Amino acid sequence: MTGKAAIGELEFLRKLQRLLAEGDFVVTYKFALLNALADFALEREPESDGSLRVPLFAIAEKFIEYYWLQARPYRAQNGNGVVLFQNTGKQAAVINAIVAAQIANPTLLGARAAKLRWHTLVTKVAGTVAGMPLWKLQTVAGDRDEFLYREKEATEDTIRLLPGVPAAFRSLYGLVLDAVRGAWMRQIASIGANEPVLGNADLATFLFGSGRASLDGFRDVLRDHQAGKCLYCQKKLQGAGGVDRFIAWSRYPVDLGHNLVLAHTSCNGQKRDFLAYPRHLERWHRTHVERADELAQRFDSETLPHDGERSRAIVWWAYEQGEAAGAHAWIDADRFVRLDRSWRDVLGARALPLVAEPSRSKY
Ligand SMILES: [Zn+2]
């Protein structure tokens, strides 16, 4: 531990709120940066002192992930539609770089697979991150308050989230994400050049996805993998069955294969956005973690996005937060139970590596 106490959640929230309310944002990068830091806090294990080193390259990859959706033409019909401005002046450099990348590879999965071109793109974006938002984020109204990370602790290619910051992001994730994305959207809506094309209602869906995306592509893979049984009630699926997000979209809005399970539409509908109680978690663990590599190969053969390690980290985080908040976990029908610590016996330690190659990330 350093001599200074780790930041508490309330202080963190106050500072973040001030940053969002008073920060000088002409380009939207600072929102993407905050979103990336929050995601890393969920996905990676902090040091024993509560700090967390984050590589610039990894931040750049997150930027590309977020802006990939946003760099598409808005309201494109018959090939029309325009790319929304992310900057009050000329278009943001990251958007231009991604638009160019999308010409070569329209999907993020395809772009990642083109290794050399991907590396060039990530390097370019990392340069923008280091040059622009990284050292401006924490300056509010001319007043520099380094509560997330410090310039003097940065190396050429990493920053260090200060003790307490990863924990605060973890416990306040939903709130932080709403605040950051709300501010991001308002920023885009306030850019004059966007006015002619912006309606209102569907902007959030366009920018961040809706959770209504079709998951049908996963169905056959999951049916094979789960031997045709509903993950929750273990009974045979008669009809098509529904693809269910084990951790609901409202808790973590990214669709990756290992978080998806096949279930009866009725079981799915009863579970809603609740956590599944530990017996269900045990089943998910048996099929999706213990057999993660097998499942990954099945997803690969259908070119479906997955990242087993990330999904496991998200499940761990969701149960940890659920336990702390006294959440109710779904059993069956309309039966629920308060989540106790027994889920830890199922999932084990947070940092346990899931797959042989921990750095491999498929998108
Ligand atoms: Zn069922």
Coordinates of C-alpha atoms and ligand atoms in Angstrom, one line a residue:
M1 CA 0.0 0.0 0.0
T2 CA 1.1 3.5 -0.6
G3 CA 0.7 5.9 2.4
K4 CA -2.4 7.5 0.8
A5 CA -5.7 5.9 1.4
A6 CA -7.6 4.4 -1.5
I7 CA -10.4 6.5 -2.9
G8 CA -13.8 5.7 -1.6
E9 CA -16.9 5.1 -3.7
L10 CA -18.6 8.3 -2.8
E11 CA -15.6 10.5 -3.4
F12 CA -15.1 8.7 -6.7
L13 CA -18.7 9.3 -7.8
R14 CA -18.5 13.0 -6.8
K15 CA -15.4 13.5 -8.8
L16 CA -16.7 11.6 -11.8
Q17 CA -19.9 13.5 -11.7
R18 CA -18.0 16.8 -11.7
L19 CA -15.8 15.6 -14.5
L20 CA -18.9 14.8 -16.7
A21 CA -20.7 17.9 -15.8
E22 CA -17.9 20.4 -16.0
G23 CA -15.3 18.7 -18.2
D24 CA -14.4 20.4 -21.4
F25 CA -15.5 18.0 -24.1
V26 CA -15.2 19.0 -27.8
V27 CA -14.6 15.5 -29.0
T28 CA -16.2 12.4 -27.5
Y29 CA -13.0 10.5 -26.7
K30 CA -13.2 11.2 -23.0
F31 CA -16.4 9.2 -22.8
A32 CA -14.9 6.3 -24.7
L33 CA -11.9 6.4 -22.3
L34 CA -14.1 6.3 -19.2
N35 CA -16.1 3.5 -20.7
A36 CA -12.9 1.6 -21.4
L37 CA -11.5 2.1 -17.9
A38 CA -14.8 0.9 -16.4
D39 CA -14.8 -2.2 -18.6
F40 CA -11.2 -3.0 -17.7
A41 CA -12.1 -2.8 -14.0
L42 CA -14.6 -5.6 -14.6
E43 CA -12.5 -7.8 -16.8
R44 CA -9.1 -7.7 -15.1
E45 CA -7.8 -8.7 -11.7
P46 CA -6.4 -5.7 -9.7
E47 CA -3.1 -5.9 -7.9
S48 CA -3.1 -6.7 -4.2
D49 CA -3.0 -2.9 -3.4
G50 CA -6.2 -2.4 -5.5
S51 CA -4.5 -0.7 -8.4
L52 CA -4.6 -1.9 -12.0
R53 CA -2.2 -1.5 -14.9
V54 CA -3.9 -0.9 -18.2
P55 CA -2.0 -1.1 -21.5
L56 CA -2.6 1.7 -24.0
F57 CA -3.0 -0.8 -26.8
A58 CA -5.9 -2.4 -24.9
I59 CA -7.5 1.0 -24.5
A60 CA -7.2 1.5 -28.2
E61 CA -8.9 -1.8 -28.9
K62 CA -11.8 -0.8 -26.7
F63 CA -12.0 2.5 -28.6
I64 CA -12.3 0.6 -31.9
E65 CA -14.9 -1.7 -30.4
Y66 CA -17.1 1.2 -29.3
Y67 CA -16.7 3.4 -32.3
W68 CA -17.1 0.6 -34.7
L69 CA -20.9 0.8 -34.4
Q70 CA -20.8 4.6 -34.3
A71 CA -18.8 5.0 -37.5
R72 CA -21.5 3.4 -39.6
P73 CA -23.8 5.7 -41.6
Y74 CA -26.7 6.8 -39.4
R75 CA -30.2 6.0 -40.7
A76 CA -28.7 4.5 -43.8
Q77 CA -31.4 3.7 -46.4
N78 CA -30.7 3.0 -50.0
G79 CA -27.0 3.6 -49.4
N80 CA -27.7 7.1 -48.0
G81 CA -27.1 8.2 -44.4
V82 CA -24.2 10.0 -43.0
V83 CA -21.6 9.3 -40.3
L84 CA -22.4 11.4 -37.2
F85 CA -19.8 13.9 -36.1
Q86 CA -18.0 13.1 -32.9
N87 CA -16.2 16.4 -32.7
T88 CA -17.4 20.0 -32.9
G89 CA -14.8 20.9 -35.5
K90 CA -13.8 18.4 -38.2
Q91 CA -14.6 14.7 -37.8
A92 CA -12.7 12.9 -35.1
A93 CA -9.6 11.1 -36.3
V94 CA -10.6 7.8 -34.8
I95 CA -13.9 7.8 -36.7
N96 CA -12.0 8.5 -40.0
A97 CA -9.6 5.6 -39.3
I98 CA -12.4 3.2 -38.6
V99 CA -14.5 4.3 -41.6
A100 CA -11.4 3.5 -43.7
A101 CA -11.0 0.2 -41.9
Q102 CA -14.6 -0.8 -42.5
I103 CA -14.1 -0.4 -46.3
A104 CA -11.6 -3.2 -46.1
N105 CA -13.5 -5.3 -43.5
P106 CA -17.2 -4.5 -42.8
T107 CA -17.2 -6.6 -39.6
L108 CA -15.2 -6.1 -36.5
L109 CA -14.5 -9.9 -36.4
G110 CA -13.1 -9.7 -39.9
A111 CA -11.1 -6.6 -39.1
R112 CA -9.5 -8.3 -36.1
A113 CA -8.6 -11.3 -38.2
A114 CA -6.6 -9.2 -40.7
K115 CA -3.8 -9.0 -38.3
L116 CA -1.4 -6.6 -39.9
R117 CA -4.1 -4.1 -40.8
W118 CA -5.6 -4.5 -37.3
H119 CA -2.3 -3.8 -35.7
T120 CA -1.8 -0.7 -37.8
L121 CA -5.3 0.6 -36.8
V122 CA -4.7 -0.1 -33.1
T123 CA -1.4 1.6 -33.2
K124 CA -2.9 4.7 -34.8
V125 CA -5.8 4.8 -32.4
A126 CA -3.4 4.3 -29.4
G127 CA -1.4 7.3 -30.7
T128 CA -4.6 9.4 -30.6
V129 CA -5.5 8.2 -27.1
A130 CA -2.1 9.1 -25.8
G131 CA -2.1 12.5 -27.6
M132 CA -5.7 13.6 -26.8
P133 CA -8.0 12.3 -24.0
L134 CA -5.5 10.5 -21.8
W135 CA -3.8 13.6 -20.3
K136 CA -6.8 15.9 -20.6
L137 CA -9.5 13.8 -19.1
Q138 CA -8.8 14.8 -15.5
T139 CA -8.5 18.5 -16.1
V140 CA -11.8 20.2 -15.2
A141 CA -12.1 23.9 -15.6
G142 CA -8.4 24.3 -15.7
D143 CA -8.0 22.4 -12.4
R144 CA -6.1 19.1 -12.7
D145 CA -7.4 16.4 -10.3
E146 CA -5.7 13.0 -11.0
F147 CA -8.0 10.7 -9.1
L148 CA -8.2 7.9 -11.7
Y149 CA -4.5 7.6 -12.7
R150 CA -1.4 9.8 -12.5
E151 CA 0.8 11.1 -15.3
K152 CA 4.0 10.4 -13.3
E153 CA 3.0 6.7 -12.8
A154 CA 2.5 6.1 -16.5
T155 CA 5.0 4.2 -18.6
E156 CA 5.3 4.7 -22.4
D157 CA 2.6 2.1 -23.0
T158 CA 0.6 1.7 -19.8
I159 CA -1.3 3.7 -17.2
R160 CA -2.0 2.6 -13.6
L161 CA -5.5 2.9 -12.2
L162 CA -5.0 4.1 -8.6
P163 CA -6.0 1.9 -5.6
G164 CA -9.7 2.0 -5.1
V165 CA -10.5 3.0 -8.6
P166 CA -11.1 -0.5 -10.1
A167 CA -13.2 -1.4 -7.0
A168 CA -15.3 1.8 -7.5
F169 CA -15.8 1.1 -11.2
R170 CA -16.8 -2.5 -10.3
S171 CA -19.4 -1.6 -7.7
L172 CA -20.8 1.4 -9.6
Y173 CA -20.5 0.1 -13.1
G174 CA -24.2 0.4 -14.1
L175 CA -24.4 3.9 -12.8
V176 CA -21.1 5.0 -14.4
L177 CA -22.0 3.5 -17.8
D178 CA -25.4 5.2 -17.8
A179 CA -23.8 8.5 -16.9
V180 CA -21.0 8.3 -19.4
R181 CA -23.1 7.1 -22.3
G182 CA -25.8 9.7 -21.5
A183 CA -23.2 12.4 -21.6
W184 CA -21.7 11.0 -24.7
M185 CA -25.1 11.0 -26.5
R186 CA -25.9 14.5 -25.4
Q187 CA -22.5 15.6 -26.7
I188 CA -23.3 14.1 -30.2
A189 CA -26.7 15.6 -30.1
S190 CA -25.3 19.0 -29.3
I191 CA -22.9 19.1 -32.3
G192 CA -24.4 21.4 -34.8
A193 CA -23.3 19.5 -37.9
N194 CA -25.4 16.5 -36.7
E195 CA -28.6 18.5 -36.3
P196 CA -30.0 17.9 -39.8
V197 CA -29.8 14.1 -39.5
L198 CA -30.7 13.6 -35.9
G199 CA -34.1 12.6 -34.9
N200 CA -34.2 11.5 -31.3
A201 CA -35.8 8.3 -30.3
D202 CA -33.4 5.8 -31.9
L203 CA -30.1 7.5 -31.3
A204 CA -29.2 5.5 -28.2
T205 CA -29.9 2.3 -30.0
F206 CA -27.9 3.3 -32.9
L207 CA -24.9 4.3 -30.8
F208 CA -24.8 1.5 -28.3
G209 CA -26.9 -1.3 -29.6
S210 CA -30.2 -2.3 -28.1
G211 CA -30.0 -5.9 -26.8
R212 CA -32.6 -6.7 -29.3
A213 CA -30.1 -8.0 -31.8
S214 CA -30.9 -11.5 -33.1
L215 CA -29.0 -14.2 -31.3
D216 CA -30.4 -16.9 -33.6
G217 CA -27.0 -17.6 -35.1
F218 CA -25.9 -19.1 -31.7
R219 CA -28.9 -21.4 -31.4
D220 CA -27.6 -24.4 -33.3
V221 CA -24.2 -24.3 -31.6
L222 CA -25.7 -24.1 -28.2
R223 CA -28.2 -26.9 -28.9
D224 CA -25.4 -29.3 -29.8
H225 CA -23.3 -28.2 -26.9
Q226 CA -26.1 -28.5 -24.4
A227 CA -27.3 -31.8 -25.9
G228 CA -30.7 -30.3 -26.7
K229 CA -31.6 -29.5 -23.0
C230 CA -32.7 -26.3 -21.4
L231 CA -29.9 -25.0 -19.2
Y232 CA -32.2 -24.1 -16.4
C233 CA -34.8 -26.9 -16.0
Q234 CA -32.7 -29.6 -17.8
K235 CA -35.7 -30.8 -19.7
K236 CA -35.5 -31.6 -23.4
L237 CA -36.2 -28.7 -25.7
Q238 CA -39.1 -29.5 -27.9
G239 CA -39.4 -26.5 -30.2
A240 CA -36.6 -24.1 -31.2
G241 CA -35.9 -22.8 -27.7
G242 CA -34.7 -19.4 -26.9
V243 CA -31.1 -18.0 -26.7
D244 CA -30.8 -16.4 -23.2
R245 CA -28.1 -14.1 -21.9
F246 CA -26.9 -15.7 -18.7
I247 CA -25.9 -12.3 -17.4
A248 CA -28.6 -10.0 -18.7
W249 CA -28.0 -7.2 -21.3
S250 CA -29.2 -4.7 -18.7
R251 CA -26.3 -5.6 -16.5
Y252 CA -23.6 -5.9 -19.1
P253 CA -24.4 -4.9 -22.7
V254 CA -22.0 -7.0 -24.8
D255 CA -23.0 -10.2 -26.6
L256 CA -20.3 -12.8 -26.4
G257 CA -20.8 -16.6 -27.0
H258 CA -20.0 -18.0 -23.6
N259 CA -22.6 -15.8 -21.9
L260 CA -25.3 -17.3 -24.0
V261 CA -27.3 -20.4 -23.1
L262 CA -30.2 -22.2 -24.7
A263 CA -33.4 -22.4 -22.7
H264 CA -37.1 -22.8 -23.0
T265 CA -38.8 -19.6 -23.9
S266 CA -40.8 -19.9 -20.7
C267 CA -37.8 -20.4 -18.5
N268 CA -36.1 -17.5 -20.2
G269 CA -39.1 -15.3 -19.7
Q270 CA -39.4 -16.2 -16.0
K271 CA -35.8 -15.5 -15.3
R272 CA -36.0 -12.1 -16.9
D273 CA -33.0 -9.9 -16.0
F274 CA -32.3 -11.7 -12.7
L275 CA -29.2 -13.6 -11.8
A276 CA -29.7 -17.4 -11.9
Y277 CA -29.3 -19.1 -8.5
P278 CA -26.2 -21.1 -7.8
R279 CA -27.5 -24.5 -9.1
H280 CA -28.0 -22.9 -12.5
L281 CA -24.6 -21.3 -12.2
E282 CA -23.2 -24.7 -11.6
R283 CA -24.7 -26.0 -14.8
W284 CA -23.4 -23.0 -16.8
H285 CA -20.0 -23.6 -15.3
R286 CA -20.0 -27.3 -16.3
T287 CA -21.1 -26.6 -19.9
H288 CA -19.5 -23.2 -20.6
V289 CA -16.4 -22.9 -18.4
E290 CA -15.2 -26.5 -18.0
R291 CA -15.8 -27.1 -21.7
A292 CA -15.0 -23.6 -22.7
D293 CA -12.4 -24.6 -25.4
E294 CA -14.8 -27.0 -27.0
L295 CA -17.5 -24.3 -27.1
A296 CA -15.0 -21.7 -28.5
Q297 CA -14.2 -24.1 -31.3
R298 CA -17.9 -24.4 -32.1
F299 CA -18.3 -20.6 -32.2
D300 CA -15.2 -20.3 -34.3
S301 CA -16.5 -22.7 -36.9
E302 CA -19.6 -20.5 -37.2
T303 CA -17.5 -17.2 -36.9
L304 CA -19.5 -16.1 -33.9
P305 CA -18.0 -13.6 -31.4
H306 CA -16.8 -15.1 -28.1
D307 CA -14.3 -14.5 -25.4
G308 CA -14.6 -17.2 -22.7
E309 CA -12.3 -15.5 -20.2
R310 CA -14.1 -12.2 -20.5
S311 CA -17.5 -13.8 -20.1
R312 CA -16.3 -15.7 -17.0
A313 CA -14.9 -12.4 -15.5
I314 CA -18.3 -10.7 -16.2
V315 CA -20.2 -13.5 -14.5
W316 CA -17.9 -13.4 -11.5
W317 CA -18.4 -9.7 -11.3
A318 CA -22.2 -9.9 -11.6
Y319 CA -22.5 -12.4 -8.8
E320 CA -20.0 -10.6 -6.6
Q321 CA -22.1 -7.4 -7.0
G322 CA -25.3 -9.3 -6.6
E323 CA -24.2 -10.8 -3.3
A324 CA -23.0 -7.4 -2.0
A325 CA -26.3 -5.8 -3.0
G326 CA -28.5 -8.6 -1.5
A327 CA -29.9 -9.5 -4.9
H328 CA -32.5 -12.1 -5.4
A329 CA -31.6 -15.0 -7.7
W330 CA -34.1 -16.9 -9.8
I331 CA -34.8 -20.6 -9.1
D332 CA -37.8 -21.5 -11.3
A333 CA -41.2 -20.2 -12.1
D334 CA -41.7 -17.3 -9.7
R335 CA -39.4 -18.6 -7.0
F336 CA -36.4 -16.6 -5.9
V337 CA -33.8 -16.8 -3.2
R338 CA -31.5 -14.2 -1.8
L339 CA -28.0 -14.7 -3.2
D340 CA -25.6 -15.9 -0.5
R341 CA -21.9 -16.6 -1.0
S342 CA -22.4 -20.2 -2.2
W343 CA -21.8 -19.0 -5.8
R344 CA -18.2 -18.6 -4.9
D345 CA -17.9 -22.4 -4.4
V346 CA -19.0 -22.8 -8.0
L347 CA -16.9 -20.1 -9.7
G348 CA -13.8 -20.3 -7.6
A349 CA -11.2 -17.5 -7.6
R350 CA -11.7 -14.5 -9.8
A351 CA -8.3 -14.7 -11.5
L352 CA -8.4 -18.4 -12.5
P353 CA -7.4 -18.5 -16.1
L354 CA -10.1 -20.1 -18.3
V355 CA -8.4 -20.9 -21.5
A356 CA -4.9 -21.9 -22.5
E357 CA -4.2 -18.6 -24.2
P358 CA -5.4 -15.9 -21.8
S359 CA -4.6 -12.9 -24.1
R360 CA -6.6 -14.3 -27.0
S361 CA -9.7 -12.2 -27.5
K362 CA -12.1 -12.9 -30.3
Y363 CA -14.6 -10.3 -31.4
Ligands
ZN1 ZN -36.5 -24.9 -19.2

